[in-house]
């Protein structure tokens, strides 16, 4: 698959073709901490629905590292006045390569579904683990000398790389924290304000337009058999750095506004057709439940030979390196002295035999609800479903809120996207100055219910329908029947 070159390696990537990577990136790739990503599915449970979605975080990370380098090099050649140097390029490439080091088993299922239930109140995200794993990777593989050999200044550049991975300043880990506005003091330490645009390449918290998405749009669409309407190469050609108010931002030509809306539409379509697919969410809930059942019983050896449960392994990178999708194999084929995995085993066997949880339906909420209103709505639904079904701790159903949007909830992400005109390549202008084009809505929200018990689903479905009618929510019965067919027929779940 690879061919050695004196100055690095050529990789034959299924999406980007033959790509050349810097030798320092190759050294990072050839570590156990990076190779671990071979065993973490890019799309979590989607592989159980779309048989082609077998790709992993490994190839996605290589793709992002490559695109990050291509993007920053194109800016360097087009605008030498930006003073982008080789250190900047190498740091951006490393950040792109390492941005997903912290993903757990089945990717977002682990940090968005398993950890919140296994560690109540935890705000841990995979980006936090990516930074910890990056530090661990550099330390245990003795890469600091190699980094200095290739021109990096460790005191500045290690901080810069980790800031690029995290997106926000490292000391700012509040969930939902808004990106810093142009009028606020410069919050980063890795690079000064003159190079603010570099923070918009790998993890762009301003508007979500970054090379991470460029790769997974192309890669996921390819493996899902869907069309990708966004051309990142065209975006690279028309991208320039311009100053808007106080800071430099990556801007696109005014005529590209429609193409960028296509990009965000591709994102929402991927969520609707794959990431939030009703059968996929069902399977992911089942995997999450199996991991919760197995959590106290599977022990992973970490540093100083200390052993950690699945949920505690996130605090020890030596243990976390051993935690991948292969945890399902431990559940399916437990050691003879692990009878406590029987409950988790039964759930996984139900997945493999296509005996999924019953899907009761989904309520379409229309406009996106405020957090407190949504919380009250869900609680009223749970109270309704618990009628005659015993205490809440029986955990016989799961309520899932599914949001499909353009990446900024109900907001237009283009409001934080800047453009330039052919008549003035230096001046950045906001979106409303170049186009009045607007989609009608930027988000939709539904509430789904999955029934875990093998009994009582018919009565629960009627209770759910009555609750929807009482609250004036549209209940999607047609899609309920489609999901039932997808599960009952024992197919690969290709029914949409």
Short mmCIF file of C-alpha atoms in Angstrom, two decimals:
data_model
loop_
_atom_site.label_atom_id
_atom_site.label_comp_id
_atom_site.label_asym_id
_atom_site.label_seq_id
_atom_site.Cartn_x
_atom_site.Cartn_y
_atom_site.Cartn_z
CA UNK A 1 0.00 0.00 0.00
CA UNK A 2 2.90 2.38 0.55
CA UNK A 3 6.07 3.23 -1.32
CA UNK A 4 9.07 4.64 0.51
CA UNK A 5 10.66 7.90 -0.59
CA UNK A 6 13.72 9.66 0.83
CA UNK A 7 11.57 12.57 2.04
CA UNK A 8 8.53 10.66 3.29
CA UNK A 9 6.03 8.16 1.96
CA UNK A 10 3.44 7.93 -0.76
CA UNK A 11 0.09 6.50 0.36
CA UNK A 12 -2.54 5.29 -2.10
CA UNK A 13 -5.74 6.63 -0.52
CA UNK A 14 -9.13 5.49 -1.79
CA UNK A 15 -10.46 9.07 -1.77
CA UNK A 16 -7.54 11.40 -2.49
CA UNK A 17 -5.43 9.09 -4.64
CA UNK A 18 -1.65 9.03 -4.24
CA UNK A 19 -0.75 11.39 -1.41
CA UNK A 20 2.65 12.29 -0.02
CA UNK A 21 3.17 12.71 3.72
CA UNK A 22 6.04 14.34 5.60
CA UNK A 23 8.42 11.85 7.30
CA UNK A 24 7.45 13.15 10.74
CA UNK A 25 3.82 12.30 10.00
CA UNK A 26 4.91 8.82 8.94
CA UNK A 27 6.72 8.38 12.27
CA UNK A 28 3.49 9.32 14.08
CA UNK A 29 1.45 6.93 11.94
CA UNK A 30 3.86 4.09 12.77
CA UNK A 31 3.08 4.17 16.51
CA UNK A 32 0.74 1.84 18.45
CA UNK A 33 -1.34 4.86 19.54
CA UNK A 34 -2.10 5.84 15.94
CA UNK A 35 -2.37 2.28 14.61
CA UNK A 36 -5.13 1.77 17.21
CA UNK A 37 -7.40 3.83 14.94
CA UNK A 38 -7.47 0.93 12.46
CA UNK A 39 -9.85 -0.80 14.86
CA UNK A 40 -12.33 2.05 15.42
CA UNK A 41 -15.14 2.36 12.91
CA UNK A 42 -15.52 5.86 11.50
CA UNK A 43 -19.33 5.69 11.62
CA UNK A 44 -19.95 3.63 14.76
CA UNK A 45 -23.02 1.44 14.34
CA UNK A 46 -23.71 2.55 10.76
CA UNK A 47 -21.71 -0.47 9.53
CA UNK A 48 -24.57 -2.64 10.82
CA UNK A 49 -26.95 -0.73 8.53
CA UNK A 50 -24.82 0.11 5.47
CA UNK A 51 -22.50 -2.85 4.68
CA UNK A 52 -20.12 -0.57 2.78
CA UNK A 53 -19.46 1.71 5.77
CA UNK A 54 -16.51 -0.36 6.97
CA UNK A 55 -13.94 2.44 6.97
CA UNK A 56 -12.06 3.42 10.11
CA UNK A 57 -10.68 6.48 11.89
CA UNK A 58 -7.21 5.47 10.65
CA UNK A 59 -7.72 6.35 6.99
CA UNK A 60 -9.87 9.39 7.82
CA UNK A 61 -7.10 10.81 10.02
CA UNK A 62 -4.51 10.33 7.28
CA UNK A 63 -6.87 12.09 4.86
CA UNK A 64 -7.36 15.06 7.20
CA UNK A 65 -3.60 15.38 7.76
CA UNK A 66 -3.07 15.45 3.99
CA UNK A 67 -5.86 17.97 3.29
CA UNK A 68 -4.67 20.23 6.14
CA UNK A 69 -1.25 20.40 4.49
CA UNK A 70 -2.67 20.96 1.01
CA UNK A 71 -4.90 23.78 2.23
CA UNK A 72 -2.25 25.69 4.16
CA UNK A 73 0.28 25.24 1.33
CA UNK A 74 -2.21 26.69 -1.18
CA UNK A 75 -2.66 29.75 1.06
CA UNK A 76 1.12 30.08 1.38
CA UNK A 77 1.71 30.03 -2.39
CA UNK A 78 -1.18 32.37 -3.15
CA UNK A 79 -0.44 34.89 -0.39
CA UNK A 80 3.24 35.04 0.57
CA UNK A 81 2.49 38.16 2.62
CA UNK A 82 0.85 35.89 5.23
CA UNK A 83 4.36 34.68 6.16
CA UNK A 84 3.28 31.06 6.53
CA UNK A 85 6.47 29.12 7.24
CA UNK A 86 7.40 25.42 7.22
CA UNK A 87 6.78 25.17 10.97
CA UNK A 88 3.23 26.41 10.53
CA UNK A 89 2.60 23.89 7.76
CA UNK A 90 4.02 20.95 9.70
CA UNK A 91 2.05 21.83 12.86
CA UNK A 92 -1.22 22.08 10.91
CA UNK A 93 -0.51 18.73 9.22
CA UNK A 94 0.23 17.03 12.57
CA UNK A 95 -2.94 18.48 14.11
CA UNK A 96 -5.01 17.20 11.18
CA UNK A 97 -3.41 13.77 11.46
CA UNK A 98 -3.89 13.54 15.25
CA UNK A 99 -7.25 15.28 15.71
CA UNK A 100 -9.13 11.98 16.26
CA UNK A 101 -6.60 10.09 18.41
CA UNK A 102 -9.01 10.25 21.34
CA UNK A 103 -11.99 8.45 19.85
CA UNK A 104 -13.22 5.45 21.80
CA UNK A 105 -14.99 2.29 20.57
CA UNK A 106 -17.48 3.01 17.79
CA UNK A 107 -16.40 6.66 17.63
CA UNK A 108 -19.07 9.13 18.79
CA UNK A 109 -21.15 6.38 20.40
CA UNK A 110 -18.51 6.19 23.13
CA UNK A 111 -18.24 9.86 24.11
CA UNK A 112 -21.82 10.93 23.33
CA UNK A 113 -23.80 7.91 24.56
CA UNK A 114 -21.73 5.57 26.75
CA UNK A 115 -19.64 7.97 28.86
CA UNK A 116 -22.55 10.30 29.81
CA UNK A 117 -24.39 7.30 31.32
CA UNK A 118 -21.37 5.49 32.74
CA UNK A 119 -19.90 8.68 34.27
CA UNK A 120 -22.84 10.87 35.25
CA UNK A 121 -22.06 14.57 35.06
CA UNK A 122 -18.85 14.07 33.08
CA UNK A 123 -18.10 16.64 30.38
CA UNK A 124 -15.36 14.51 28.84
CA UNK A 125 -15.14 14.67 25.05
CA UNK A 126 -12.95 12.81 22.60
CA UNK A 127 -11.02 16.03 21.89
CA UNK A 128 -9.77 15.95 25.49
CA UNK A 129 -8.54 12.40 24.98
CA UNK A 130 -6.98 13.35 21.63
CA UNK A 131 -4.77 15.88 23.40
CA UNK A 132 -3.89 13.44 26.20
CA UNK A 133 -3.17 10.68 23.67
CA UNK A 134 -1.03 13.04 21.57
CA UNK A 135 1.08 13.89 24.63
CA UNK A 136 1.34 10.18 25.45
CA UNK A 137 2.28 9.28 21.86
CA UNK A 138 5.05 11.88 21.74
CA UNK A 139 6.42 10.83 25.12
CA UNK A 140 6.44 7.02 24.88
CA UNK A 141 7.74 7.01 21.29
CA UNK A 142 10.43 9.60 22.06
CA UNK A 143 9.38 11.88 19.19
CA UNK A 144 10.58 15.19 20.62
CA UNK A 145 14.03 14.78 19.09
CA UNK A 146 12.47 14.01 15.71
CA UNK A 147 10.24 17.08 15.99
CA UNK A 148 13.22 19.30 16.72
CA UNK A 149 15.15 17.65 13.89
CA UNK A 150 12.42 18.75 11.46
CA UNK A 151 12.48 22.33 12.74
CA UNK A 152 9.74 22.50 15.35
CA UNK A 153 10.17 24.64 18.46
CA UNK A 154 8.59 22.43 21.09
CA UNK A 155 7.65 25.09 23.63
CA UNK A 156 5.45 26.94 21.13
CA UNK A 157 4.57 24.28 18.60
CA UNK A 158 3.31 21.53 20.90
CA UNK A 159 0.88 24.05 22.41
CA UNK A 160 -0.12 25.21 18.91
CA UNK A 161 -0.80 21.65 17.69
CA UNK A 162 -2.99 20.89 20.71
CA UNK A 163 -4.89 24.16 20.31
CA UNK A 164 -5.60 23.24 16.69
CA UNK A 165 -6.89 19.81 17.77
CA UNK A 166 -9.11 21.17 20.53
CA UNK A 167 -10.46 24.09 18.53
CA UNK A 168 -10.93 26.26 21.62
CA UNK A 169 -8.10 27.51 23.85
CA UNK A 170 -6.85 24.64 26.01
CA UNK A 171 -7.97 26.18 29.28
CA UNK A 172 -11.49 26.72 27.88
CA UNK A 173 -13.35 23.39 28.01
CA UNK A 174 -16.88 24.58 28.73
CA UNK A 175 -19.46 22.73 26.68
CA UNK A 176 -21.15 24.95 24.13
CA UNK A 177 -18.65 27.75 24.55
CA UNK A 178 -19.06 30.23 21.72
CA UNK A 179 -16.05 31.03 19.52
CA UNK A 180 -14.21 34.17 20.50
CA UNK A 181 -15.38 37.24 18.64
CA UNK A 182 -13.01 39.48 16.76
CA UNK A 183 -13.25 42.25 19.35
CA UNK A 184 -12.14 40.08 22.31
CA UNK A 185 -8.52 39.63 23.43
CA UNK A 186 -6.57 36.98 21.53
CA UNK A 187 -7.08 33.73 23.52
CA UNK A 188 -4.47 31.41 21.98
CA UNK A 189 -0.79 30.89 22.88
CA UNK A 190 0.60 28.78 20.06
CA UNK A 191 0.49 31.55 17.43
CA UNK A 192 -0.13 35.28 17.60
CA UNK A 193 -3.15 37.11 16.26
CA UNK A 194 -1.57 37.72 12.85
CA UNK A 195 -1.97 34.01 12.13
CA UNK A 196 -5.52 33.66 13.45
CA UNK A 197 -6.64 32.08 10.18
CA UNK A 198 -4.57 28.95 10.89
CA UNK A 199 -7.06 28.06 13.63
CA UNK A 200 -9.81 27.74 10.99
CA UNK A 201 -8.22 24.87 9.03
CA UNK A 202 -8.52 21.69 11.15
CA UNK A 203 -11.31 22.37 13.68
CA UNK A 204 -13.11 25.56 12.70
CA UNK A 205 -15.30 26.55 15.65
CA UNK A 206 -16.36 29.77 13.91
CA UNK A 207 -18.50 28.26 11.14
CA UNK A 208 -17.61 24.57 10.81
CA UNK A 209 -15.90 24.86 7.41
CA UNK A 210 -12.72 22.80 7.87
CA UNK A 211 -10.71 19.96 6.35
CA UNK A 212 -12.05 17.45 8.87
CA UNK A 213 -15.46 17.79 7.23
CA UNK A 214 -14.00 17.91 3.73
CA UNK A 215 -12.50 14.46 4.25
CA UNK A 216 -15.41 12.79 6.00
CA UNK A 217 -17.96 14.17 3.54
CA UNK A 218 -16.03 12.64 0.64
CA UNK A 219 -15.07 9.43 2.48
CA UNK A 220 -18.44 8.74 4.09
CA UNK A 221 -20.40 9.45 0.89
CA UNK A 222 -18.08 7.10 -1.00
CA UNK A 223 -18.57 4.23 1.44
CA UNK A 224 -22.30 4.86 1.90
CA UNK A 225 -22.95 4.96 -1.84
CA UNK A 226 -24.20 8.56 -1.69
CA UNK A 227 -23.32 11.52 -3.86
CA UNK A 228 -21.09 14.25 -2.42
CA UNK A 229 -22.13 17.61 -3.84
CA UNK A 230 -19.23 19.55 -2.33
CA UNK A 231 -15.87 19.94 -4.10
CA UNK A 232 -13.17 20.81 -1.55
CA UNK A 233 -10.56 21.29 -4.28
CA UNK A 234 -12.65 24.11 -5.72
CA UNK A 235 -12.93 25.61 -2.23
CA UNK A 236 -9.12 25.55 -1.92
CA UNK A 237 -8.74 27.36 -5.25
CA UNK A 238 -11.05 30.22 -4.25
CA UNK A 239 -10.01 30.55 -0.58
CA UNK A 240 -8.10 33.65 0.54
CA UNK A 241 -7.19 35.20 3.86
CA UNK A 242 -8.69 38.64 4.37
CA UNK A 243 -9.09 40.89 7.38
CA UNK A 244 -12.56 41.37 8.84
CA UNK A 245 -12.72 43.97 11.58
CA UNK A 246 -9.84 42.99 13.90
CA UNK A 247 -8.69 39.60 12.65
CA UNK A 248 -7.70 37.62 9.60
CA UNK A 249 -10.12 34.95 8.46
CA UNK A 250 -10.25 32.42 5.65
CA UNK A 251 -12.67 33.80 3.08
CA UNK A 252 -14.25 32.47 -0.08
CA UNK A 253 -15.31 34.19 -3.31
CA UNK A 254 -18.75 35.73 -3.18
CA UNK A 255 -19.97 33.47 -6.01
CA UNK A 256 -19.18 30.39 -3.86
CA UNK A 257 -21.97 31.04 -1.36
CA UNK A 258 -24.25 28.52 -3.08
CA UNK A 259 -21.55 25.84 -3.06
CA UNK A 260 -21.06 26.32 0.67
CA UNK A 261 -24.77 25.87 1.27
CA UNK A 262 -24.44 22.65 -0.72
CA UNK A 263 -21.72 21.60 1.72
CA UNK A 264 -23.94 22.18 4.74
CA UNK A 265 -26.82 20.45 2.98
CA UNK A 266 -24.54 17.43 2.41
CA UNK A 267 -23.84 17.41 6.14
CA UNK A 268 -27.54 17.41 7.03
CA UNK A 269 -28.25 14.70 4.42
CA UNK A 270 -25.52 12.46 5.86
CA UNK A 271 -27.03 12.88 9.32
CA UNK A 272 -30.51 12.14 8.09
CA UNK A 273 -29.66 9.17 5.86
CA UNK A 274 -26.87 7.56 7.89
CA UNK A 275 -25.62 9.03 11.19
CA UNK A 276 -29.14 9.50 12.61
CA UNK A 277 -30.73 6.64 10.66
CA UNK A 278 -33.44 5.16 12.88
CA UNK A 279 -32.07 1.59 12.65
CA UNK A 280 -28.52 2.82 13.28
CA UNK A 281 -29.62 4.66 16.43
CA UNK A 282 -31.41 1.51 17.57
CA UNK A 283 -28.24 -0.56 17.16
CA UNK A 284 -26.08 2.11 18.80
CA UNK A 285 -28.41 2.16 21.82
CA UNK A 286 -28.01 -1.62 22.04
CA UNK A 287 -24.20 -1.42 21.80
CA UNK A 288 -24.23 1.30 24.45
CA UNK A 289 -26.39 -0.87 26.72
CA UNK A 290 -24.04 -3.82 26.19
CA UNK A 291 -21.03 -1.66 27.09
CA UNK A 292 -22.79 -0.43 30.23
CA UNK A 293 -23.55 -4.02 31.29
CA UNK A 294 -19.94 -5.03 30.60
CA UNK A 295 -18.34 -1.92 32.09
CA UNK A 296 -17.69 -3.19 35.65
CA UNK A 297 -16.52 -6.61 34.48
CA UNK A 298 -13.97 -5.93 31.73
CA UNK A 299 -10.63 -4.80 33.10
CA UNK A 300 -7.89 -3.23 30.95
CA UNK A 301 -4.32 -3.03 32.18
CA UNK A 302 -2.81 0.43 32.02
CA UNK A 303 0.22 2.22 33.41
CA UNK A 304 1.97 0.73 36.45
CA UNK A 305 -0.03 -2.48 35.80
CA UNK A 306 -3.12 -0.84 37.23
CA UNK A 307 -6.44 -2.13 35.84
CA UNK A 308 -9.27 0.06 34.58
CA UNK A 309 -12.90 -0.47 33.63
CA UNK A 310 -14.12 0.66 30.19
CA UNK A 311 -15.30 4.01 31.53
CA UNK A 312 -12.20 4.65 33.67
CA UNK A 313 -9.73 3.84 30.88
CA UNK A 314 -10.23 7.37 29.51
CA UNK A 315 -8.03 8.62 32.37
CA UNK A 316 -5.03 6.42 31.50
CA UNK A 317 -3.70 6.56 27.94
CA UNK A 318 -1.83 3.26 28.19
CA UNK A 319 -5.11 1.51 28.99
CA UNK A 320 -7.08 3.63 26.51
CA UNK A 321 -4.71 2.60 23.70
CA UNK A 322 -6.02 -0.96 24.15
CA UNK A 323 -9.70 0.08 24.01
CA UNK A 324 -11.19 -0.27 20.51
CA UNK A 325 -14.23 -1.76 18.76
CA UNK A 326 -12.73 -5.14 19.59
CA UNK A 327 -14.37 -4.81 23.00
CA UNK A 328 -17.38 -6.50 21.36
CA UNK A 329 -15.22 -9.58 20.84
CA UNK A 330 -14.51 -9.67 24.57
CA UNK A 331 -18.27 -9.59 25.21
CA UNK A 332 -19.13 -12.22 22.59
CA UNK A 333 -16.30 -14.56 23.56
CA UNK A 334 -15.71 -13.93 27.28
CA UNK A 335 -13.11 -15.75 29.30
CA UNK A 336 -14.40 -18.82 31.11
CA UNK A 337 -14.12 -16.95 34.40
CA UNK A 338 -16.34 -14.03 33.28
CA UNK A 339 -19.97 -15.19 33.67
CA UNK A 340 -20.92 -11.61 34.56
CA UNK A 341 -20.83 -10.73 30.85
CA UNK A 342 -23.90 -12.84 30.13
CA UNK A 343 -26.34 -9.89 30.03
CA UNK A 344 -24.07 -7.88 27.74
CA UNK A 345 -23.58 -10.96 25.56
CA UNK A 346 -27.34 -11.40 25.12
CA UNK A 347 -27.71 -7.82 23.86
CA UNK A 348 -24.89 -8.22 21.32
CA UNK A 349 -26.33 -11.54 20.14
CA UNK A 350 -29.67 -9.78 19.59
CA UNK A 351 -27.88 -7.31 17.31
CA UNK A 352 -26.25 -10.08 15.29
CA UNK A 353 -29.52 -12.01 14.97
CA UNK A 354 -31.39 -8.80 14.08
CA UNK A 355 -33.72 -8.98 17.08
CA UNK A 356 -33.54 -5.26 17.68
CA UNK A 357 -35.39 -3.07 20.15
CA UNK A 358 -38.89 -2.15 18.96
CA UNK A 359 -39.14 1.25 17.34
CA UNK A 360 -42.36 2.93 18.52
CA UNK A 361 -42.13 5.91 16.19
CA UNK A 362 -41.00 9.49 16.10
CA UNK A 363 -42.66 12.79 16.97
CA UNK A 364 -41.80 15.70 14.72
CA UNK A 365 -41.26 18.80 16.83
CA UNK A 366 -40.97 21.38 14.08
CA UNK A 367 -38.79 24.25 15.28
CA UNK A 368 -35.89 23.42 17.61
CA UNK A 369 -36.92 23.67 21.26
CA UNK A 370 -35.02 25.50 23.94
CA UNK A 371 -33.08 23.22 26.30
CA UNK A 372 -35.43 23.52 29.29
CA UNK A 373 -38.58 23.20 27.18
CA UNK A 374 -37.19 20.08 25.51
CA UNK A 375 -36.24 18.59 28.88
CA UNK A 376 -39.79 19.11 30.19
CA UNK A 377 -41.28 17.63 27.02
CA UNK A 378 -39.16 14.49 27.28
CA UNK A 379 -39.98 14.07 30.96
CA UNK A 380 -43.72 14.25 30.24
CA UNK A 381 -43.28 11.55 27.58
CA UNK A 382 -41.37 9.32 29.97
CA UNK A 383 -44.09 9.69 32.59
CA UNK A 384 -46.67 8.67 29.99
CA UNK A 385 -44.70 5.60 28.91
CA UNK A 386 -44.17 4.47 32.50
CA UNK A 387 -47.90 4.06 33.12
CA UNK A 388 -48.44 0.55 34.38
CA UNK A 389 -44.88 -0.48 33.51
CA UNK A 390 -43.22 -0.38 36.92
CA UNK A 391 -40.51 1.92 38.33
CA UNK A 392 -38.17 4.02 36.13
CA UNK A 393 -35.11 1.95 37.05
CA UNK A 394 -36.46 -0.95 34.96
CA UNK A 395 -35.06 0.95 31.94
CA UNK A 396 -37.37 -0.73 29.41
CA UNK A 397 -37.42 2.11 26.90
CA UNK A 398 -35.14 4.84 25.57
CA UNK A 399 -36.16 8.29 24.39
CA UNK A 400 -33.81 9.77 21.78
CA UNK A 401 -33.80 13.35 20.55
CA UNK A 402 -32.50 13.56 16.98
CA UNK A 403 -31.42 16.92 15.60
CA UNK A 404 -30.52 17.35 11.95
CA UNK A 405 -29.06 20.75 11.17
CA UNK A 406 -26.35 22.69 9.33
CA UNK A 407 -23.90 22.38 12.22
CA UNK A 408 -24.99 25.40 14.27
CA UNK A 409 -28.33 24.10 15.57
CA UNK A 410 -31.08 26.44 14.34
CA UNK A 411 -28.63 29.16 13.27
CA UNK A 412 -27.27 29.89 9.80
CA UNK A 413 -23.56 28.90 9.88
CA UNK A 414 -22.96 31.27 6.98
CA UNK A 415 -23.50 34.22 9.31
CA UNK A 416 -19.95 33.57 10.54
CA UNK A 417 -18.55 32.94 7.06
CA UNK A 418 -16.71 35.71 5.22
CA UNK A 419 -16.31 36.43 1.52
CA UNK A 420 -14.37 38.64 -0.86
CA UNK A 421 -15.32 40.09 -4.24
CA UNK A 422 -13.37 39.91 -7.46
CA UNK A 423 -13.16 43.71 -7.39
CA UNK A 424 -11.42 43.70 -3.99
CA UNK A 425 -9.29 40.69 -3.00
CA UNK A 426 -8.23 42.24 0.30
CA UNK A 427 -11.54 43.17 1.89
CA UNK A 428 -13.69 40.58 3.70
CA UNK A 429 -17.45 41.02 3.81
CA UNK A 430 -20.13 39.02 5.67
CA UNK A 431 -22.54 36.74 3.87
CA UNK A 432 -25.51 39.15 3.80
CA UNK A 433 -23.43 41.52 1.67
CA UNK A 434 -23.03 38.96 -1.13
CA UNK A 435 -26.27 36.95 -1.17
CA UNK A 436 -29.80 36.99 0.20
CA UNK A 437 -30.16 33.27 -0.52
CA UNK A 438 -31.42 31.44 2.55
CA UNK A 439 -32.76 27.93 3.13
CA UNK A 440 -36.20 28.03 4.70
CA UNK A 441 -34.97 26.31 7.87
CA UNK A 442 -31.62 25.26 9.29
CA UNK A 443 -32.69 22.43 11.59
CA UNK A 444 -35.34 19.87 12.36
CA UNK A 445 -35.87 17.91 15.53
CA UNK A 446 -37.69 14.66 16.29
CA UNK A 447 -38.22 12.53 19.39
CA UNK A 448 -37.88 8.78 18.89
CA UNK A 449 -38.77 6.00 21.30
CA UNK A 450 -37.19 2.54 21.35
CA UNK A 451 -38.79 -0.22 23.44
CA UNK A 452 -36.25 -2.63 24.94
CA UNK A 453 -38.56 -5.19 26.52
CA UNK A 454 -39.90 -8.04 24.44
CA UNK A 455 -43.33 -7.42 25.97
CA UNK A 456 -45.63 -4.44 26.17
CA UNK A 457 -44.58 -2.68 22.96
CA UNK A 458 -48.11 -2.57 21.51
CA UNK A 459 -49.52 -0.85 24.59
CA UNK A 460 -46.53 1.51 24.71
CA UNK A 461 -47.01 2.45 21.06
CA UNK A 462 -50.62 3.45 21.76
CA UNK A 463 -49.53 5.51 24.76
CA UNK A 464 -46.92 7.23 22.57
CA UNK A 465 -49.45 8.01 19.84
CA UNK A 466 -51.85 9.46 22.40
CA UNK A 467 -49.09 11.60 23.89
CA UNK A 468 -48.19 12.93 20.41
CA UNK A 469 -51.83 13.76 19.71
CA UNK A 470 -52.27 15.48 23.09
CA UNK A 471 -49.14 17.61 22.52
CA UNK A 472 -49.96 18.33 18.86
CA UNK A 473 -46.89 16.54 17.51
CA UNK A 474 -47.05 14.71 14.22
CA UNK A 475 -46.48 10.98 14.77
CA UNK A 476 -44.69 9.30 11.88
CA UNK A 477 -46.44 5.93 11.63
CA UNK A 478 -45.25 5.22 8.07
CA UNK A 479 -41.60 5.43 9.09
CA UNK A 480 -42.35 3.28 12.14
CA UNK A 481 -43.55 0.51 9.84
CA UNK A 482 -40.49 0.90 7.57
CA UNK A 483 -38.14 0.57 10.52
CA UNK A 484 -40.04 -2.51 11.71
CA UNK A 485 -39.66 -4.07 8.27
CA UNK A 486 -35.93 -3.29 8.23
CA UNK A 487 -35.42 -5.11 11.50
CA UNK A 488 -37.90 -7.98 11.04
CA UNK A 489 -36.67 -8.98 7.60
CA UNK A 490 -33.19 -9.60 9.02
CA UNK A 491 -31.69 -7.60 6.18
CA UNK A 492 -28.61 -5.41 6.19
CA UNK A 493 -30.91 -2.52 7.05
CA UNK A 494 -30.69 -0.82 3.68
CA UNK A 495 -34.34 0.24 3.80
CA UNK A 496 -34.51 3.98 4.06
#
